[in-house]
CSV table of C-alpha atoms and ligand atoms in Angstrom, one decimal:
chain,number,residue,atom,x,y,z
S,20,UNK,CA,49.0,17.6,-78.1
S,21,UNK,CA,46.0,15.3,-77.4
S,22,UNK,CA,47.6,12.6,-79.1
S,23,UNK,CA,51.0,13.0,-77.1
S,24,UNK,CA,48.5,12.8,-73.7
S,25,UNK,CA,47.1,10.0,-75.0
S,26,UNK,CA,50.0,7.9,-75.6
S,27,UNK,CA,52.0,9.0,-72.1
S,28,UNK,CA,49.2,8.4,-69.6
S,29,UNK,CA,50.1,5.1,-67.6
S,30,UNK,CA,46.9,2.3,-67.4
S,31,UNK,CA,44.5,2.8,-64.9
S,32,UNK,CA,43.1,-1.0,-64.9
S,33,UNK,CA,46.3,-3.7,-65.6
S,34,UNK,CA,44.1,-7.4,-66.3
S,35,UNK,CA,47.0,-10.1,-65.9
S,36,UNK,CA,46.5,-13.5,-66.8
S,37,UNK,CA,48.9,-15.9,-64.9
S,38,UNK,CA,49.9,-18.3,-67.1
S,39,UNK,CA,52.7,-20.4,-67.3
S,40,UNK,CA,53.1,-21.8,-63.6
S,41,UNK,CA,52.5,-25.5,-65.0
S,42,UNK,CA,55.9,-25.5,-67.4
S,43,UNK,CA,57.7,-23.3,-65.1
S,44,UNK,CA,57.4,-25.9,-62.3
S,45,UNK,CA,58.0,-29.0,-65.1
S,46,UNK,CA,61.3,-27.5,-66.4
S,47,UNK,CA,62.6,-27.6,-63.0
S,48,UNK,CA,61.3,-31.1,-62.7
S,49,UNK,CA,59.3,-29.9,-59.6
S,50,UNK,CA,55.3,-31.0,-59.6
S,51,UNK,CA,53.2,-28.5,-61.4
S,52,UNK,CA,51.5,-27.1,-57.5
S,53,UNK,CA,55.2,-26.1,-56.9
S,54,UNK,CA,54.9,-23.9,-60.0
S,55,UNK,CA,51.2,-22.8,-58.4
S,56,UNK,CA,52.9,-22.5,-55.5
S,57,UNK,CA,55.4,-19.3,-56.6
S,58,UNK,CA,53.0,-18.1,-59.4
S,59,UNK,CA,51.0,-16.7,-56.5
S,60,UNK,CA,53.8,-15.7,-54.5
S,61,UNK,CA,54.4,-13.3,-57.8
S,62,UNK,CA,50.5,-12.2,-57.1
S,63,UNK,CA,52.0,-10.6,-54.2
S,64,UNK,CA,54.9,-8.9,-55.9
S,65,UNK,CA,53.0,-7.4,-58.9
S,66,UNK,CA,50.3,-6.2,-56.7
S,67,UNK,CA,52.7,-4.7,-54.6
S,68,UNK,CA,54.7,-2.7,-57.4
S,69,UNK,CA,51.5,-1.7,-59.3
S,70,UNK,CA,50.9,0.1,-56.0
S,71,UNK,CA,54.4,1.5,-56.0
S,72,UNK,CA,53.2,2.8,-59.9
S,73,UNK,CA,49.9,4.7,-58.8
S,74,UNK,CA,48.2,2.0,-60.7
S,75,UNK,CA,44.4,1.7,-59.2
S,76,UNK,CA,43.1,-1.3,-60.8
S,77,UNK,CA,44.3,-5.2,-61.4
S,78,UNK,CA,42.6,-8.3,-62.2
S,79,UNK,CA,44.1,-11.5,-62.2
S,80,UNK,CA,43.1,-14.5,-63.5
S,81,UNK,CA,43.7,-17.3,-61.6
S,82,UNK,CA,41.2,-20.3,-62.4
S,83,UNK,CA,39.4,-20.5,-65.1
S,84,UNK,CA,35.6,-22.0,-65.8
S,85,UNK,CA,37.4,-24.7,-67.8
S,86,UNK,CA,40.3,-25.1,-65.4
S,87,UNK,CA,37.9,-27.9,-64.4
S,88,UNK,CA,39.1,-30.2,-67.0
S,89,UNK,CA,42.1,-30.4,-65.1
S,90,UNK,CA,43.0,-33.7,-63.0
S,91,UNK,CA,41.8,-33.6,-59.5
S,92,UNK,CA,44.5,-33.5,-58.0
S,93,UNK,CA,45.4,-30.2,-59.4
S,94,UNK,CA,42.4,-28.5,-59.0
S,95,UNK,CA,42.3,-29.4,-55.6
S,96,UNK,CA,45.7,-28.4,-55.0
S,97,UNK,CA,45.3,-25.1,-56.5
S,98,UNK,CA,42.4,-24.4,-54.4
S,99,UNK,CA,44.5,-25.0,-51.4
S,100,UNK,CA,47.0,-23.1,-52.3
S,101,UNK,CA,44.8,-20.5,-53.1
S,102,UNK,CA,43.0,-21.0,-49.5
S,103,UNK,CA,46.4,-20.8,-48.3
S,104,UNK,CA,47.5,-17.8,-50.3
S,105,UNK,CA,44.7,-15.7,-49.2
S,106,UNK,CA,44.9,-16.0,-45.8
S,107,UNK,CA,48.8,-15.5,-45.8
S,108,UNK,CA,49.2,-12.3,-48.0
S,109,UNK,CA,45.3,-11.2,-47.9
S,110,UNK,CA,46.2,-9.0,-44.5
S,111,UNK,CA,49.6,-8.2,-46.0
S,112,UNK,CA,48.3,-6.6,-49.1
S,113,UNK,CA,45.2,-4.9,-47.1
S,114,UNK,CA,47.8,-3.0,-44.8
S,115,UNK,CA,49.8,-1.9,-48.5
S,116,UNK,CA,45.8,0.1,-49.5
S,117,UNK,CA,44.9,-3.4,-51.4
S,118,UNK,CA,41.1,-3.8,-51.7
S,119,UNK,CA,39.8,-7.0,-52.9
S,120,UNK,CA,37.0,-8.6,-54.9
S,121,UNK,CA,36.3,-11.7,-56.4
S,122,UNK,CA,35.7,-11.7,-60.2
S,123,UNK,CA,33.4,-15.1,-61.1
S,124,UNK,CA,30.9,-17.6,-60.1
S,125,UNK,CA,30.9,-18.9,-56.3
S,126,UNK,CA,29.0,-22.5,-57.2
S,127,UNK,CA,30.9,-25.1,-57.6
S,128,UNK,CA,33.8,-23.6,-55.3
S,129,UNK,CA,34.7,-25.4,-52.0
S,130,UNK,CA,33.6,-23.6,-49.0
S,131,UNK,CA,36.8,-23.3,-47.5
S,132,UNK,CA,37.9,-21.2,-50.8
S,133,UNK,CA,34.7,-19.2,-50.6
S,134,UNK,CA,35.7,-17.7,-46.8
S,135,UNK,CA,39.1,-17.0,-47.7
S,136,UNK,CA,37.3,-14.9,-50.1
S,137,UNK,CA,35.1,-13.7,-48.3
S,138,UNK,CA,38.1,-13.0,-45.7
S,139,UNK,CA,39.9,-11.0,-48.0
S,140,UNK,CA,36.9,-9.2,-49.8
S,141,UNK,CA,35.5,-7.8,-46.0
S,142,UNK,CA,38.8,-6.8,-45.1
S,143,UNK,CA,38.9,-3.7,-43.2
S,144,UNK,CA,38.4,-0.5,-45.0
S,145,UNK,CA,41.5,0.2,-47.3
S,146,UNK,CA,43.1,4.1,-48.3
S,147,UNK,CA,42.2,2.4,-51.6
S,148,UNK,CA,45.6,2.3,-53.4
S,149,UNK,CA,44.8,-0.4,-55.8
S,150,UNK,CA,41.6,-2.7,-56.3
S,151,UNK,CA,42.6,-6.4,-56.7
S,152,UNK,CA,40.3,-8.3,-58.9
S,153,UNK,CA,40.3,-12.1,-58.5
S,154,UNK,CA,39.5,-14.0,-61.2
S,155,UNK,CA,38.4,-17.3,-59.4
S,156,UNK,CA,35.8,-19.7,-61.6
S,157,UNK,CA,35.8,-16.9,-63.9
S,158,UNK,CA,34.7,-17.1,-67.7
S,159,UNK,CA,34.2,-14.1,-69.9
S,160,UNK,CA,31.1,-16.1,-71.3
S,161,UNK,CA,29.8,-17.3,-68.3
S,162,UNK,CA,30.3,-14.0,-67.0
S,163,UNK,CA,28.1,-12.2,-69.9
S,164,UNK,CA,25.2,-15.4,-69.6
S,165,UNK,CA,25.0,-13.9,-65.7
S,166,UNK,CA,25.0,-10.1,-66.7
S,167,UNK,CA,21.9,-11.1,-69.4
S,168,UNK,CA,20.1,-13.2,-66.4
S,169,UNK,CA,20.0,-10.3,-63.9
S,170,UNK,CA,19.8,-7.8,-66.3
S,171,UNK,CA,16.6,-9.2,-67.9
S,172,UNK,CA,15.5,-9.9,-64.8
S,173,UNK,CA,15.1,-6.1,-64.1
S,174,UNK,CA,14.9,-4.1,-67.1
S,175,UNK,CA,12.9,-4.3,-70.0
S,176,UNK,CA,14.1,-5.1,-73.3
S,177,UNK,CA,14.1,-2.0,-74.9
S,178,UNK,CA,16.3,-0.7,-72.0
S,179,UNK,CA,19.2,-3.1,-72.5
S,180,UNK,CA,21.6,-1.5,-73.6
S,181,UNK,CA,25.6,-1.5,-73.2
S,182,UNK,CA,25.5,0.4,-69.8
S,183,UNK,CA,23.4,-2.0,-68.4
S,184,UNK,CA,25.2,-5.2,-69.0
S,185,UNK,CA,28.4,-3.7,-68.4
S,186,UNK,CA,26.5,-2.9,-64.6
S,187,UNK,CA,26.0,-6.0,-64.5
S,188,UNK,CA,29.3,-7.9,-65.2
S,189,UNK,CA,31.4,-9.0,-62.5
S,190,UNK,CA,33.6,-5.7,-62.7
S,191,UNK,CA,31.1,-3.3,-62.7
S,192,UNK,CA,32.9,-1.9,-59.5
S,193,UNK,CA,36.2,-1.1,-61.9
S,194,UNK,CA,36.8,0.4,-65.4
S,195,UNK,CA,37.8,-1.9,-68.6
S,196,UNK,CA,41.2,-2.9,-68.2
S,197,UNK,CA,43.3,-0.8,-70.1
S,198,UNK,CA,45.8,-3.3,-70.4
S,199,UNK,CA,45.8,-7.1,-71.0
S,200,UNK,CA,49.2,-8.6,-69.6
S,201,UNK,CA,49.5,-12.5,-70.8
S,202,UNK,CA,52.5,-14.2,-70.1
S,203,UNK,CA,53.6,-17.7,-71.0
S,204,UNK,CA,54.1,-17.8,-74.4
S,205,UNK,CA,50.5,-18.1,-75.4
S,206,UNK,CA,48.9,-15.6,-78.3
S,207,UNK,CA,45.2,-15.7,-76.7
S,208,UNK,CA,42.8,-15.0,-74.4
S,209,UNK,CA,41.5,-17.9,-73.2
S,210,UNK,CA,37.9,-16.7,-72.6
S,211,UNK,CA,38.9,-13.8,-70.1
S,212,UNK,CA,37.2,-10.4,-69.7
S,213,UNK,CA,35.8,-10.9,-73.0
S,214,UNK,CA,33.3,-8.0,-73.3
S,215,UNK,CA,35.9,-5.6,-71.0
S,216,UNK,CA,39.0,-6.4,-73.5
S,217,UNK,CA,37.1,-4.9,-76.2
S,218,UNK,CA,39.3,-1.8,-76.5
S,219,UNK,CA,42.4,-2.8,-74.3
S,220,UNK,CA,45.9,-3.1,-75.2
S,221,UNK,CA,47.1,-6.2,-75.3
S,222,UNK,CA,50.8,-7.2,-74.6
S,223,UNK,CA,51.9,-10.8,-74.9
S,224,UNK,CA,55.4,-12.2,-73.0
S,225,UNK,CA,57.2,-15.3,-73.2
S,226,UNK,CA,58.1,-15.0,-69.7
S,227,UNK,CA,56.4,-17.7,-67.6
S,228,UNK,CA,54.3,-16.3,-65.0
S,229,UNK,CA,56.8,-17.0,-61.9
S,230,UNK,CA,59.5,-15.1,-63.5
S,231,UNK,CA,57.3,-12.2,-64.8
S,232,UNK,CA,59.1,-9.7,-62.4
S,233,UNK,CA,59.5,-5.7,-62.3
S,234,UNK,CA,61.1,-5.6,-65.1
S,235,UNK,CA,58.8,-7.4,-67.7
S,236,UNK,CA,56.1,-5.5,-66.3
S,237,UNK,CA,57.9,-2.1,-67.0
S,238,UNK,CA,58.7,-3.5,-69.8
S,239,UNK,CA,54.7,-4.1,-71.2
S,240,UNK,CA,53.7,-0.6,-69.1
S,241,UNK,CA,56.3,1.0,-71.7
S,242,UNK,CA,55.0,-0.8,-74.4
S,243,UNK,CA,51.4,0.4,-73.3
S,244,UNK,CA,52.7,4.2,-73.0
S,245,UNK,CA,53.7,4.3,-76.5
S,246,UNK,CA,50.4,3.0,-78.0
S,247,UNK,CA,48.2,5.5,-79.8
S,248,UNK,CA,44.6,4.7,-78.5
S,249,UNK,CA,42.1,5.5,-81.0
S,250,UNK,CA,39.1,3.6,-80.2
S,251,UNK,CA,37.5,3.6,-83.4
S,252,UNK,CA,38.5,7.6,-83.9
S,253,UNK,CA,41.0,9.2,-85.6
F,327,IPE,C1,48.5,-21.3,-64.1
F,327,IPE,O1,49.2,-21.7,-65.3
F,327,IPE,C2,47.1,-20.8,-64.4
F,327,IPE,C3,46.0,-21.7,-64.1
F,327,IPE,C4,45.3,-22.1,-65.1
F,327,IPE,C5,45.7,-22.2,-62.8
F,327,IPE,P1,49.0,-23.1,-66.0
F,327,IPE,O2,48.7,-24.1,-64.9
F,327,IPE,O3,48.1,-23.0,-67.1
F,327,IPE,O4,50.5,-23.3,-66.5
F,327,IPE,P2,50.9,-23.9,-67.9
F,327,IPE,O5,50.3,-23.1,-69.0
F,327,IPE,O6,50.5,-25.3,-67.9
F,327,IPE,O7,52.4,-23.8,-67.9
F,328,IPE,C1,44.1,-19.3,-68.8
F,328,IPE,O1,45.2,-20.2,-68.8
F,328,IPE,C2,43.4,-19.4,-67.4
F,328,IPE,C3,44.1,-18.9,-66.3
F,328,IPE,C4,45.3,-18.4,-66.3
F,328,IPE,C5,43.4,-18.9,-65.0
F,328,IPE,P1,45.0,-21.7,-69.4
F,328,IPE,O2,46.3,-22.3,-69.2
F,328,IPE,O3,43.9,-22.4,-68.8
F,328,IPE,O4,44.7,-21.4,-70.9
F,328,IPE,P2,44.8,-22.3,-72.2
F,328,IPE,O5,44.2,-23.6,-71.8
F,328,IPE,O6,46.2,-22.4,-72.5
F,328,IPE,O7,44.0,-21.6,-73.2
F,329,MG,MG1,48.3,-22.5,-69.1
């Protein structure tokens, strides 16, 4: 009976990493910002059906600490279009129940990014139908080195413990995802929510991320609702 619980109950935390926008854009022969350009029109689309699915938590991962290795040209571009995005479908989202808060580290991100953030994150109060996690400059290990930092900062050693690191990630506001959505072909995880994955179910698709629609996410919410979760138990 437990077991049959277990494996029906739909995730509470969906982490999405939104790969693929690059090739999608290249196979159309467009430049690669077109294919940032729709990837983040699909941000809105997701969000907006995990609300229509009761689903209370999302991250999305959507620059990376070693995104910076990218040409200029394209991390600038993506920040605009970020800027851009924000503003756009930040008040859209808000008047859907859509919290938000930004997942990473602020320094070295331009000012203008950093108020569209801080735009969306001081919104007006949502009904809280689903909390959107932004993944901006985040890196799971960057992300634990700042958890250590404050948390030594404030506790002693022999407090440390998991509890207090994990109140002290980025997401301490949300539970662990319980599942990992990666689309775009690739079987990794590319340094995201490294600690928080620990027990999440993972579902890789080919689909590139522009295309990931409705269906491919029903499609990896099924998947999830036939996993047996054992975490370590029987
Ligand atoms: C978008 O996908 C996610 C970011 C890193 C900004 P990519 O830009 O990595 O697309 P592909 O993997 O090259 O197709
Ligand atoms: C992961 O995608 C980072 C984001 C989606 C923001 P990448 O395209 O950067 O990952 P790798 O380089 O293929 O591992
Ligand atoms: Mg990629």
């Amino acid at each position: 009976m437990k077991r049959q619980q277990e494996r029906t109950k739909a995730p509470q935390h969906v982490a999405f990493v939104m790969d693929g926008n690059g090739r999608w854009a290249t196979q159309r022969g467009l430049p690669r910002l077109a294919g940032h350009r729709s990837g983040l029109a699909n941000v809105t689309r997701i969000a907006e059906a995990l609300v229509e699915r009761h689903v209370s938590y999302m991250s999305m991962y959507m620059f990376s600490t070693e995104n910076w290795k990218r040409p200029k040209e394209e991390v600038v571009g993506i920040f605009e279009l970020l800027t851009e995005w924000l503003g756009d479908t930040g008040p859209r989202l808000q008047a859907r129940g859509v919290t938000f808060r930004h997942l990473g580290r602020r320094e070295p991100l331009p000012g203008s990014l950093l108020e569209a953030i801080d735009y969306v994150c001081e919104g007006p109060p949502a009904s809280g139908n689903l909390a959107l996690g932004l993944a901006i400059n985040y890196g799971g290990r960057a992300e634990i080195v700042d958890a250590l930092r404050s948390v030594l900062a404030t506790v002693q050693q022999q407090e440390i413990d998991e509890a207090a690191i994990a109140g002290a990630l980025y997401t301490a506001h949300m539970p662990y995802p319980d599942l990992l959505v990666r689309p775009g072909g690739e079987l990794r995880l590319s340094n995201y929510m490294l600690w928080q994955a620990a027990y999440a179910e993972l579902y890789f698709s080919p689909v590139l991320w522009p295309d990931f629609d409705e269906e491919e996410l029903d499609r990896s919410m099924n998947a999830y609702a036939t996993r047996h979760r054992r975490f370590g138990g029987l």
